[in-house]
Coordinates of C-alpha atoms in Angstrom, one line a residue:
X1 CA 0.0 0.0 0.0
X2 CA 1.9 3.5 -1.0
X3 CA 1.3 6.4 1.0
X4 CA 1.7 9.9 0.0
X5 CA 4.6 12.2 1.2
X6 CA 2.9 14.5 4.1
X7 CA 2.9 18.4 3.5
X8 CA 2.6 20.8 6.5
X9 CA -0.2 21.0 8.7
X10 CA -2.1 21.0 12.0
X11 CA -0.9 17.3 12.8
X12 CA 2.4 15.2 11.3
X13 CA 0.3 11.9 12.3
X14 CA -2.1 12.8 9.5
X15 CA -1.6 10.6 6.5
X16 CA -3.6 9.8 2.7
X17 CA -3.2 6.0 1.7
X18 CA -4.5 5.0 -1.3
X19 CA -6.1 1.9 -1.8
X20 CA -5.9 -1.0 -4.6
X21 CA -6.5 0.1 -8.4
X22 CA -9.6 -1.3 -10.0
X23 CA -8.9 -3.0 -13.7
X24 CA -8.8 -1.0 -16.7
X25 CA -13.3 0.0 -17.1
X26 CA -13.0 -1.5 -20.7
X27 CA -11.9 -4.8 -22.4
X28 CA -10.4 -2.5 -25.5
X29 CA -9.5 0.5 -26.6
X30 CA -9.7 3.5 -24.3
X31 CA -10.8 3.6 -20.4
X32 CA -10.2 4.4 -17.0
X33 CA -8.8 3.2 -13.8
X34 CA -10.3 3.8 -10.1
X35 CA -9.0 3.5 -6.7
X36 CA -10.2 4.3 -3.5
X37 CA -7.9 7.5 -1.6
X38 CA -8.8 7.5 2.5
X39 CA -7.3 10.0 5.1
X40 CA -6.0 7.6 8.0
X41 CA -4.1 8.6 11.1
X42 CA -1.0 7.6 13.5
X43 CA -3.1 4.2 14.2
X44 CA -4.1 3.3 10.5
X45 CA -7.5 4.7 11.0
X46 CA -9.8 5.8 9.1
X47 CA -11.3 9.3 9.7
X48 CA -12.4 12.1 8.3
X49 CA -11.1 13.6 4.9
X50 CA -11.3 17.2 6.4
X51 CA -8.7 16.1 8.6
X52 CA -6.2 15.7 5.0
X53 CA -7.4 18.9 4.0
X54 CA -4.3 20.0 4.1
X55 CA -2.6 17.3 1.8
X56 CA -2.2 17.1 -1.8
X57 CA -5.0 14.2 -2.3
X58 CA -3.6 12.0 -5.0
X59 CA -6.1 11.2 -7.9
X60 CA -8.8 8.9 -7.8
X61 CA -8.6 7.5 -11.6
X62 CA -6.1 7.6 -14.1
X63 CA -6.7 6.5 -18.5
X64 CA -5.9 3.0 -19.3
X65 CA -6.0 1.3 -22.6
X66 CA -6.4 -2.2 -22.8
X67 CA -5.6 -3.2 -26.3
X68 CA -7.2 -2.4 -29.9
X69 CA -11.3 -2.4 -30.4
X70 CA -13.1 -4.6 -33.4
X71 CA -14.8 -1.5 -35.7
X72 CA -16.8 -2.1 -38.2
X73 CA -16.4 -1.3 -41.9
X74 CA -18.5 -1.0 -44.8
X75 CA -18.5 -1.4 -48.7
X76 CA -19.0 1.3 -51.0
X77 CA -23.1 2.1 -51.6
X78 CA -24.3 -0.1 -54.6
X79 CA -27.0 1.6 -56.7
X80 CA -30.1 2.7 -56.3
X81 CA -32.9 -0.5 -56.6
X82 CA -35.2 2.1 -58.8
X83 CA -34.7 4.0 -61.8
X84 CA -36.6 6.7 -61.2
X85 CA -38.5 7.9 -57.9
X86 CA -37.3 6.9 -54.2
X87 CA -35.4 3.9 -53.6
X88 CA -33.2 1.6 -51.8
X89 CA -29.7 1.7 -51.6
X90 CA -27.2 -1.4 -49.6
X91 CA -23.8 -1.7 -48.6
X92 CA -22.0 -4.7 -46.8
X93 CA -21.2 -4.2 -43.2
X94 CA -18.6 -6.3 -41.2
X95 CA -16.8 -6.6 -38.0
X96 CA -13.2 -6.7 -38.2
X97 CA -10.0 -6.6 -35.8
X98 CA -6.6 -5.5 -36.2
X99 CA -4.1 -8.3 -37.1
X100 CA -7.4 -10.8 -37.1
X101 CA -9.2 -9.4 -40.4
X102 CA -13.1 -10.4 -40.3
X103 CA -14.4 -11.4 -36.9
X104 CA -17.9 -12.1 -35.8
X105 CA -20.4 -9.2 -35.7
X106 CA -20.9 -10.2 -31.6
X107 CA -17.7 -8.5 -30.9
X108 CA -18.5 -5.6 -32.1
X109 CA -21.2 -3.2 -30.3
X110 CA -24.7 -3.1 -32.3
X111 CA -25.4 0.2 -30.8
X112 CA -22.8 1.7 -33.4
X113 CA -22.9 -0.5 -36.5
X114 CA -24.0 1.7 -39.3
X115 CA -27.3 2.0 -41.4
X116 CA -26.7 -1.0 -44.5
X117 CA -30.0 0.4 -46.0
X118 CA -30.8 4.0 -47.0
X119 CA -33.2 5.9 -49.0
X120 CA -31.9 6.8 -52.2
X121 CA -33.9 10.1 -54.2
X122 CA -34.1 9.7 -58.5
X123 CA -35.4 12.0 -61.0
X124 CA -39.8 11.6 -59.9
X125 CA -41.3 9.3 -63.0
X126 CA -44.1 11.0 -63.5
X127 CA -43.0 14.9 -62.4
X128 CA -45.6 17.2 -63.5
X129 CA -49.1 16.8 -65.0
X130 CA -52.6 19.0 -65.8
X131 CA -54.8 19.2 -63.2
X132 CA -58.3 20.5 -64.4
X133 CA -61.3 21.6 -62.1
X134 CA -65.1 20.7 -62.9
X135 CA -66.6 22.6 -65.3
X136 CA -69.3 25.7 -64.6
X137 CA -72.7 25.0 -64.8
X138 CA -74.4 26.4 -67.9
X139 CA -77.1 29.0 -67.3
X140 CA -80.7 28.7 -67.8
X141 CA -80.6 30.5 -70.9
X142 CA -81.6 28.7 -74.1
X143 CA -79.1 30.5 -75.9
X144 CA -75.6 29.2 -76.7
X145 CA -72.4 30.1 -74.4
X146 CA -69.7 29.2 -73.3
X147 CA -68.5 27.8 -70.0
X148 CA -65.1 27.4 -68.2
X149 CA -63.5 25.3 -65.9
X150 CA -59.7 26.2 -64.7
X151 CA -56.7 23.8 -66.0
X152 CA -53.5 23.9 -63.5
X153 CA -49.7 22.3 -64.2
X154 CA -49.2 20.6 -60.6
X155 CA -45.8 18.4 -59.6
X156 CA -46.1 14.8 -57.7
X157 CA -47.6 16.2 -54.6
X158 CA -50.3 18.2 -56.1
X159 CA -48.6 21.7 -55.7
X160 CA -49.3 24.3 -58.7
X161 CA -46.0 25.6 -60.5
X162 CA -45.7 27.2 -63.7
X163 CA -47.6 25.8 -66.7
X164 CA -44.5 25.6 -68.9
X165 CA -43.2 22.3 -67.0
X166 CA -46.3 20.9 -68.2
X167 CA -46.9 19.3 -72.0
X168 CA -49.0 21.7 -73.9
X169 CA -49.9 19.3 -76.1
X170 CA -51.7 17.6 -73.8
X171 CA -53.4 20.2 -72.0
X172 CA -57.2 19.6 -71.5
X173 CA -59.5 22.2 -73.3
X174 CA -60.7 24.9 -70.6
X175 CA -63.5 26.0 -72.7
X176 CA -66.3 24.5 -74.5
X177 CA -70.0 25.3 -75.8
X178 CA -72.9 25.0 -73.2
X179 CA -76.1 24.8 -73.8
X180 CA -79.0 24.0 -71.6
X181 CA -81.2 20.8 -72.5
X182 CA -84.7 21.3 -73.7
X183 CA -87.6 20.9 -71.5
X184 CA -89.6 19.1 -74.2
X185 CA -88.5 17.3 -77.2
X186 CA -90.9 16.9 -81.1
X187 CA -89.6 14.8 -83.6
X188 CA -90.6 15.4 -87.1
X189 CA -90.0 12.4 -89.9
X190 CA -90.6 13.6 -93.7
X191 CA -91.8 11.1 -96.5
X192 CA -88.8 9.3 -98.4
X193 CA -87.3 11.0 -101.0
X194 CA -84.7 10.4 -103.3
X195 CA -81.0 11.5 -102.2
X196 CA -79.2 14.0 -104.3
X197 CA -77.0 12.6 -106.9
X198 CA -74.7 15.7 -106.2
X199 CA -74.3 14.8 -103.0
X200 CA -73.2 11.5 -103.9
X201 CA -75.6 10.1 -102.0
X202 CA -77.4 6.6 -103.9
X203 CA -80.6 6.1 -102.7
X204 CA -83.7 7.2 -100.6
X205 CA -83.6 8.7 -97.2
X206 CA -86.1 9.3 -94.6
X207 CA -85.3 13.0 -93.1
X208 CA -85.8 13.7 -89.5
X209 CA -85.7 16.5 -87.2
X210 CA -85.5 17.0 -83.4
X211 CA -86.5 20.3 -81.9
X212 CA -86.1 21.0 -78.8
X213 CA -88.5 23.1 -76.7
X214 CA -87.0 25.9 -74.3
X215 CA -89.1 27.6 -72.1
X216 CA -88.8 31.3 -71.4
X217 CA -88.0 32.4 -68.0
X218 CA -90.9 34.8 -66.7
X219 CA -92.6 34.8 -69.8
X220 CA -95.7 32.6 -71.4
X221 CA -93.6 31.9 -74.3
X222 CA -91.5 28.8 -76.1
X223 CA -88.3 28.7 -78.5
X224 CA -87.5 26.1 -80.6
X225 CA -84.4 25.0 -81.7
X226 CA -83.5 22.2 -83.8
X227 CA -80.4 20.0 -81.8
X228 CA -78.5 17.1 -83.3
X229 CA -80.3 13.4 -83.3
X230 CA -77.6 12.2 -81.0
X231 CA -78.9 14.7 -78.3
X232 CA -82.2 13.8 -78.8
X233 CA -84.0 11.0 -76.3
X234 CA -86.4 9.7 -79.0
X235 CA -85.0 6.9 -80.9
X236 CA -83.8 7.5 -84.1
X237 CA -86.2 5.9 -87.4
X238 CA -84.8 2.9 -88.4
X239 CA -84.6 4.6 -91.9
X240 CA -82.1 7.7 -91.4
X241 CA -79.0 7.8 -92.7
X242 CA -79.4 4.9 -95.4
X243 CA -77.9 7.0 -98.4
X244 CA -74.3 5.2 -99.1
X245 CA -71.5 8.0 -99.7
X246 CA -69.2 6.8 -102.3
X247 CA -65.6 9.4 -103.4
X248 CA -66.2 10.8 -99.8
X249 CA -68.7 13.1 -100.8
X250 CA -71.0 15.3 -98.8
X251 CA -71.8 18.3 -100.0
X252 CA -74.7 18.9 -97.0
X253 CA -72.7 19.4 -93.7
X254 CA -69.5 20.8 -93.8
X255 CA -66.6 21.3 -90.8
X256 CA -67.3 25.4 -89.5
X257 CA -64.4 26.6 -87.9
X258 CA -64.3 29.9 -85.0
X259 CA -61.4 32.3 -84.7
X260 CA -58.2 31.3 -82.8
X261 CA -58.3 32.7 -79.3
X262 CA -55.6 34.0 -77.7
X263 CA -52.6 32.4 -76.7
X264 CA -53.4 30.7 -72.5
X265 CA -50.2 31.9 -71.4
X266 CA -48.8 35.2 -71.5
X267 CA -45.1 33.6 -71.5
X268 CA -43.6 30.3 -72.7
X269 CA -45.1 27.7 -74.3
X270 CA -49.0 28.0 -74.3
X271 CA -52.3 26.6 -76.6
X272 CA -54.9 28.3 -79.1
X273 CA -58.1 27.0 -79.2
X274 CA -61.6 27.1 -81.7
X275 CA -64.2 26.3 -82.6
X276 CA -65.0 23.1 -84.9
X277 CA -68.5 22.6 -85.4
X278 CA -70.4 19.8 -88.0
X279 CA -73.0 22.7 -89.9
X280 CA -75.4 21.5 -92.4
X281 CA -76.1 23.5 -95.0
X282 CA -79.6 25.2 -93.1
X283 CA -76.9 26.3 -90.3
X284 CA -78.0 23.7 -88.3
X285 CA -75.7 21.2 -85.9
X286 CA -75.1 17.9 -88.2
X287 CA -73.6 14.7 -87.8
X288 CA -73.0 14.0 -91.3
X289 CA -69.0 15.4 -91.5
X290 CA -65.8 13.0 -92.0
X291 CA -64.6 12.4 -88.9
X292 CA -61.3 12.3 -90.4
X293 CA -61.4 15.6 -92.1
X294 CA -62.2 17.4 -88.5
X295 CA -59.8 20.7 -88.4
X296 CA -57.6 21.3 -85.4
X297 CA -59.3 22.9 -82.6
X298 CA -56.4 23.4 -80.7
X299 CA -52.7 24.4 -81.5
X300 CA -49.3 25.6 -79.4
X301 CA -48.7 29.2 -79.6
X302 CA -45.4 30.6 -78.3
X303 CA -44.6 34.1 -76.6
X304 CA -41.5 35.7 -75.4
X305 CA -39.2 34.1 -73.2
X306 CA -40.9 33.9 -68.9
X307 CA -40.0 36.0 -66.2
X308 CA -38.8 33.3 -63.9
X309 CA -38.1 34.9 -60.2
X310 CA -35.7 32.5 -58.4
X311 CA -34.4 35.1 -55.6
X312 CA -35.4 38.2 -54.0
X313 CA -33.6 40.3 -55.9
X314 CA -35.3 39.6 -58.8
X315 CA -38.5 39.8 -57.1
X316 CA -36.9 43.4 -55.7
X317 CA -35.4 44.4 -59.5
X318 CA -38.5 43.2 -62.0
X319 CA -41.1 43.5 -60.2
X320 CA -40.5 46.8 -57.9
X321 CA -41.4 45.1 -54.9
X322 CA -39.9 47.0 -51.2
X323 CA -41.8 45.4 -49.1
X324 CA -40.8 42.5 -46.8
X325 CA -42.8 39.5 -47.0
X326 CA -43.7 36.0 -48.0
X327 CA -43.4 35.5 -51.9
X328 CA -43.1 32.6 -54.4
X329 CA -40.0 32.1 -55.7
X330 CA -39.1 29.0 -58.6
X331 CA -36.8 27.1 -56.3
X332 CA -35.2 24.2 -58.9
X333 CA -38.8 24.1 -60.8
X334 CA -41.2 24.5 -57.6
X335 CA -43.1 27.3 -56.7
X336 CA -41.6 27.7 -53.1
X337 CA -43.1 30.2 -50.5
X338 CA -40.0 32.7 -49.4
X339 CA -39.7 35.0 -47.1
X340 CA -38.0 38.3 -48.3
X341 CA -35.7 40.0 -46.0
X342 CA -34.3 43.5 -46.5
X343 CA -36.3 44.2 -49.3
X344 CA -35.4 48.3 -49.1
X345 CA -31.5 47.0 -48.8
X346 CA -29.3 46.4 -52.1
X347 CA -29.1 42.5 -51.6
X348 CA -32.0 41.3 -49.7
X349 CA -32.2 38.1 -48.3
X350 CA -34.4 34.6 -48.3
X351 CA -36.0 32.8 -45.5
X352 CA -37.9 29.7 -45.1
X353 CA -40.8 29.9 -42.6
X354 CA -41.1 27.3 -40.7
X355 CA -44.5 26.3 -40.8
X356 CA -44.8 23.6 -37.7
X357 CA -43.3 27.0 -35.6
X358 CA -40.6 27.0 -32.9
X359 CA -41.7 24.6 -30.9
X360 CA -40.4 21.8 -33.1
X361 CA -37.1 24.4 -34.4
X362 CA -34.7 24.3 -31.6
X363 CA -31.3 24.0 -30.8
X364 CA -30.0 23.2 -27.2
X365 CA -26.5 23.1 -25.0
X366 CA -27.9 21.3 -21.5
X367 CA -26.4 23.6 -18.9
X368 CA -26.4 20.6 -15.9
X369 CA -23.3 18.8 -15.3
X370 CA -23.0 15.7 -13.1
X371 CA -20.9 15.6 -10.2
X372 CA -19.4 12.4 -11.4
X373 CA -19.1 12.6 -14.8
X374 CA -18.4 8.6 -15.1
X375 CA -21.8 8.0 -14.4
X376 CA -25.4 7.8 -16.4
X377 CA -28.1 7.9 -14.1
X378 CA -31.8 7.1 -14.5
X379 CA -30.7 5.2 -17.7
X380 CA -29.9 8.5 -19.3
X381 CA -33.1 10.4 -18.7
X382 CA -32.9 14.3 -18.0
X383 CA -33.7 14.5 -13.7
X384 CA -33.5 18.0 -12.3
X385 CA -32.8 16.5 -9.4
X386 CA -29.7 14.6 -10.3
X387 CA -26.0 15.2 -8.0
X388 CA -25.6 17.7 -10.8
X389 CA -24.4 21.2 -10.9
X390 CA -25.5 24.6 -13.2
X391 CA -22.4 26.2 -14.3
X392 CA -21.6 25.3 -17.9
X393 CA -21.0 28.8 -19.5
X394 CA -21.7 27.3 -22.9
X395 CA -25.2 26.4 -22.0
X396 CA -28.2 28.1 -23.8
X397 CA -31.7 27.1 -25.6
X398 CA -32.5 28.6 -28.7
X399 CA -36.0 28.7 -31.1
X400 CA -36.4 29.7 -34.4
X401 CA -39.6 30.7 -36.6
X402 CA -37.6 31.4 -40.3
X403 CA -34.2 30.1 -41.4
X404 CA -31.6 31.6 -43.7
X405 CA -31.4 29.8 -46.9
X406 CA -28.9 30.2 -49.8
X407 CA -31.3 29.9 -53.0
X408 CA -27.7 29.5 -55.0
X409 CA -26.4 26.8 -52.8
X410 CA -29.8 25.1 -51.5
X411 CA -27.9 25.4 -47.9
X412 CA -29.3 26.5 -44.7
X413 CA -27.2 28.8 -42.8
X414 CA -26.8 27.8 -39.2
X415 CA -25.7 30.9 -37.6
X416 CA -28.2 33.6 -38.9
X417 CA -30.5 34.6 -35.5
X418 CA -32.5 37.1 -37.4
X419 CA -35.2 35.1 -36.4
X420 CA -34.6 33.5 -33.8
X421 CA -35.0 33.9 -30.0
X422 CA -32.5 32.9 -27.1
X423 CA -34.7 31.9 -24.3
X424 CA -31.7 30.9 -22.3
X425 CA -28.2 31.4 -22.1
X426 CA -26.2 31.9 -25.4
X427 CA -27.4 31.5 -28.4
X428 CA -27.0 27.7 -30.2
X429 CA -27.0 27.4 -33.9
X430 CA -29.8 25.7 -35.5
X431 CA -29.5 21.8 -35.7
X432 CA -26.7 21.9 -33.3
X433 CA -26.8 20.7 -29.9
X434 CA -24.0 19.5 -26.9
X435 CA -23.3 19.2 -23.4
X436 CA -21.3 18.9 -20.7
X437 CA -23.1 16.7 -18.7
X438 CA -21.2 13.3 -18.6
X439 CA -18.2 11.0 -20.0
X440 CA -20.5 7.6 -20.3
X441 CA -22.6 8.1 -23.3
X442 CA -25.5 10.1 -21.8
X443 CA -26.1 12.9 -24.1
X444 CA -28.1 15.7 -23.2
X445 CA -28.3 18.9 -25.4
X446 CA -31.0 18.7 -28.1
X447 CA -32.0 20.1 -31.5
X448 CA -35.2 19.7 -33.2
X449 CA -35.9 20.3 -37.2
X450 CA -39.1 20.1 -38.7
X451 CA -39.8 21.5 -42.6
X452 CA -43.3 20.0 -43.0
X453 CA -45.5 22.2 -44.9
X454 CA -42.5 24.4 -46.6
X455 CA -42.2 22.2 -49.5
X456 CA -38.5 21.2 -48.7
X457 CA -36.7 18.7 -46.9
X458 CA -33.3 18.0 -46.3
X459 CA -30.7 15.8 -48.4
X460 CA -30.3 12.3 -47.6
X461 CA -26.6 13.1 -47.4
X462 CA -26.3 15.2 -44.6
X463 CA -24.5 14.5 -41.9
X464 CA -23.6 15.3 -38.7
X465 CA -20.2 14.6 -36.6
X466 CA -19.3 14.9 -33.1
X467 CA -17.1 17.0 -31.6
X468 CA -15.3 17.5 -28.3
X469 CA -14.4 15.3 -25.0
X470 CA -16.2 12.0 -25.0
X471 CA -18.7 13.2 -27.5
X472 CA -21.6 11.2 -28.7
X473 CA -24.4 12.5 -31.5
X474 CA -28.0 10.2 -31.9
X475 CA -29.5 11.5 -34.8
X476 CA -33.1 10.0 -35.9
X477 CA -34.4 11.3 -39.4
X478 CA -38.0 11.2 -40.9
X479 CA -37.9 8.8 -44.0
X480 CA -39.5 11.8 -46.1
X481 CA -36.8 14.3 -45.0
X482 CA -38.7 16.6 -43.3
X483 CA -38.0 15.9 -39.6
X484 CA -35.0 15.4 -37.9
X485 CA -34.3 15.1 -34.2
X486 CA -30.9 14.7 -32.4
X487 CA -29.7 14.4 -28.8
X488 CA -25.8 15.3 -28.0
X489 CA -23.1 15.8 -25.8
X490 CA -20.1 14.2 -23.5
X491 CA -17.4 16.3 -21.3
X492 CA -17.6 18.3 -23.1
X493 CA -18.7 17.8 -26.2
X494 CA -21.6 18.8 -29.0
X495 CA -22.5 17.6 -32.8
X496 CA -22.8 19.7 -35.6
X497 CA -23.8 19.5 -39.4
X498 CA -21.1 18.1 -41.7
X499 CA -18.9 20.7 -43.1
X500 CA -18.8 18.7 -46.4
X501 CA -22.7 18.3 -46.8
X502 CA -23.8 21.3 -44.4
X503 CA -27.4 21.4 -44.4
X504 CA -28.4 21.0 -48.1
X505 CA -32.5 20.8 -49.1
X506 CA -33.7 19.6 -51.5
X507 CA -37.3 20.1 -53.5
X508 CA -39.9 17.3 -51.4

């Protein structure tokens, strides 16, 4: 048993002796050693430490290493198990040790084997598409008009962006002809007569009309109108339409076309539309026209180049706007809702709102630190009443509404507090957290991320790393991106993005 040299004091019988070492805390790598240090007097008895008050009392632990860990390693990522869309990537992951190559996975601990599957994003197969709305309802006019219905280009998760990521070609027709149905219906079927030879026609035909019967709103009057047999509820005489056409001649209906409207878009790529109507000769509706010989009713127009606004500074330049606010910008081909900062400045700035508020945006250094920083008590849940202590000067809790985000760079930018609000201590960057709180894995400090309803999430590849005395980082993310939560510290220690991914988004 050694005993320490003796200093000056009240009594020369005064002694510490330290007691046997404890084996290294770890079976590999890096750990510590214990021993017990007692004050004992002139009889070898134990008594009070005050009484060794004024000795140098030798340390209690010391760092050991008791030979090299098993770590695990990993492949390289294979690809992606889809060709377009979200997917799943692998990689191989085994246990190895030092001078021993490949061991079993048992002697490696599970609690820090990486992820062998992750999520893997593609360009989306099916990205944009028309959207169109139900039509009006047609009036209770007899007369002919025409009704509208409203067409929108919307991405995979039914958001509206601009029409020119969209197909014109296959844009659904956002007007057409309405007229109200007739309250009563009178057919009227002639005698046969002989077809017209200049008409190509080559035998007899029975000729039938339908009028319709519109009543007059407020008024003791009718209208009639003849409509086409196919709109007609009586059924049809078995003798109409038994003329033969032979060299595709019909000389009684002809294709009537309208005027071209205007183009639907003011910029870009957009459609014309008309009219194409099957007019006999009377300038009644007819059935009788070549299918096959129907004109275009719709065409693709183009106009000068878009005004696409991607930052606030063109929002500030071509459009004259001074005013702070909330604005949609086209972030990588998706209308995304910004917030304009310094809008009266020379280079204003952008900020994402974050819709789910500050109570799910934080970033937190726990200020508590454990008297005995080897331990992690009530199985490393946060006690205010643990043997702790409140003097970390690095401590503080920090919320934030809107965060700064590089339009150029799709990066969030961690240390911008413009909108943010230190309730206590200093202020912590966003999606950073630490502590000081304990040596044993029993992280603290917390941060809290949550972009749901802002259109954005955040790449699959960002990362975060730990840094500090004994640090540890547990990181859980959202499988869509969008919410990330992570719990951090040691003595002292904290985790922080990547500086190689930083916080990158990407469109959701």
């Amino acid at each position: 048993m050694a005993i320490s040299p003796e200093e000056s004091g009240p009594s020369d019988t005064l002694q510490s002796q330290l007691g046997h070492t404890d084996k290294c805390s770890v079976s590999c790598g890096k750990g510590l050693k214990f021993r017990d240090v007692h004050c004992f007097n002139s009889f070898q008895s134990k008594i009070e430490e005050e009484n060794c008050k004024h000795l140098k009392k030798p340390r209690t632990h010391k760092i050991c290493r008791a030979g090299r860990c098993p770590v695990w390693k990993v492949s390289r990522w294979k690809e992606c198990s889809v060709s377009c869309g979200v997917g799943i990537q692998q990689r191989d992951i085994y246990c190895q040790l030092a001078g021993l190559g490949q061991v079993s996975e048992a002697m490696c601990s599970h609690e820090t084997r990486p992820a062998s599957e992750r999520h893997c994003w593609l360009p989306a197969c099916l990205a944009y598409q028309w959207l169109a709305d139900e039509w009006e309802d047609c009036s209770s006019s007899f007369r002919r008009k025409k009704i509208y219905r409203k067409i929108r280009c919307v991405n995979g998760n039914k958001l509206q962006v601009d029409e020119s990521f969209c197909d014109p070609a296959t844009k659904p027709p956002s007007s057409k002809t309405c007229r109200v149905a007739p309250s009563k219906y009178v057919v009227f079927t002639g005698e046969l007569s002989q077809c017209s030879a200049s008409c190509g026609f080559g035998y007899q035909q029975r000729i039938t009309y339908c009028v319709g019967i519109h009543s007059v709103q407020n008024q003791h009057t009718h209208g009639l109108q003849t409509v086409a047999y196919r709109e007609c509820p009586v059924e049809p005489s078995p003798y109409i339409y038994k003329c033969s056409m032979f060299k595709g001649c019909s000389k009684t209906a002809t294709w009537r076309v309208g005027k071209w409207t205007k183009c639907s878009v003011s910029c870009g790529v957009g459609i014309k539309e008309r009219t194409v109507e099957c007019m006999a000769e009377n300038g009644l509706s007819s059935d009788l026209c070549l299918p096959h010989l129907k004109p275009n009713a719709r065409r693709i127009c183009h106009e000068e180049e878009c005004e696409i606004l991607t930052t606030c500074k063109d929002m500030q330049i071509k459009k004259g706007i001074r005013k702070d606010g909330e604005y949609l910008l086209n972030i990588k081909g998706s209308m995304i809702k910004i917030y304009c900062s310094g809008m009266h400045l020379e280079n204003p700035k952008e900020y994402l709102t974050l819709v789910k508020g500050e109570a799910d945006n934080f970033s937190e250094v726990y200020g508590l630190r454990l008297q005995n920083p080897y331990e992690c008590p009530f199985n490393g849940s946060r006690r205010q009443d643990c043997a702790c202590r409140n003097d970390y000067l690095a401590a503080g809790f920090t919320v934030f509404s809107k965060i700064r985000f590089d339009v150029a760079s799709m990066q969030i930018k961690t240390t911008d507090f413009l909108f943010a609000q230190t309730i206590l201590g200093r202020a912590v960057p966003f999606a950073t957290a630490g502590d000081c709180y304990s040596a044993a894995r029993c992280p603290q400090g917390q941060f809290s991320i949550n972009l749901t309803g802002t259109g954005l999430r955040l790449s699959s590849t960002v990362r975060w790393i730990a840094q500090g005395n004994y640090a540890t980082a547990d990181i859980h993310k959202s499988h869509d991106g969008t919410k990330i939560y992570g719990r951090c510290g040691g003595f002292c220690g904290k985790c922080v993005p990547s500086t190689i991914t930083g916080l990158q988004l990407q469109i959701q």
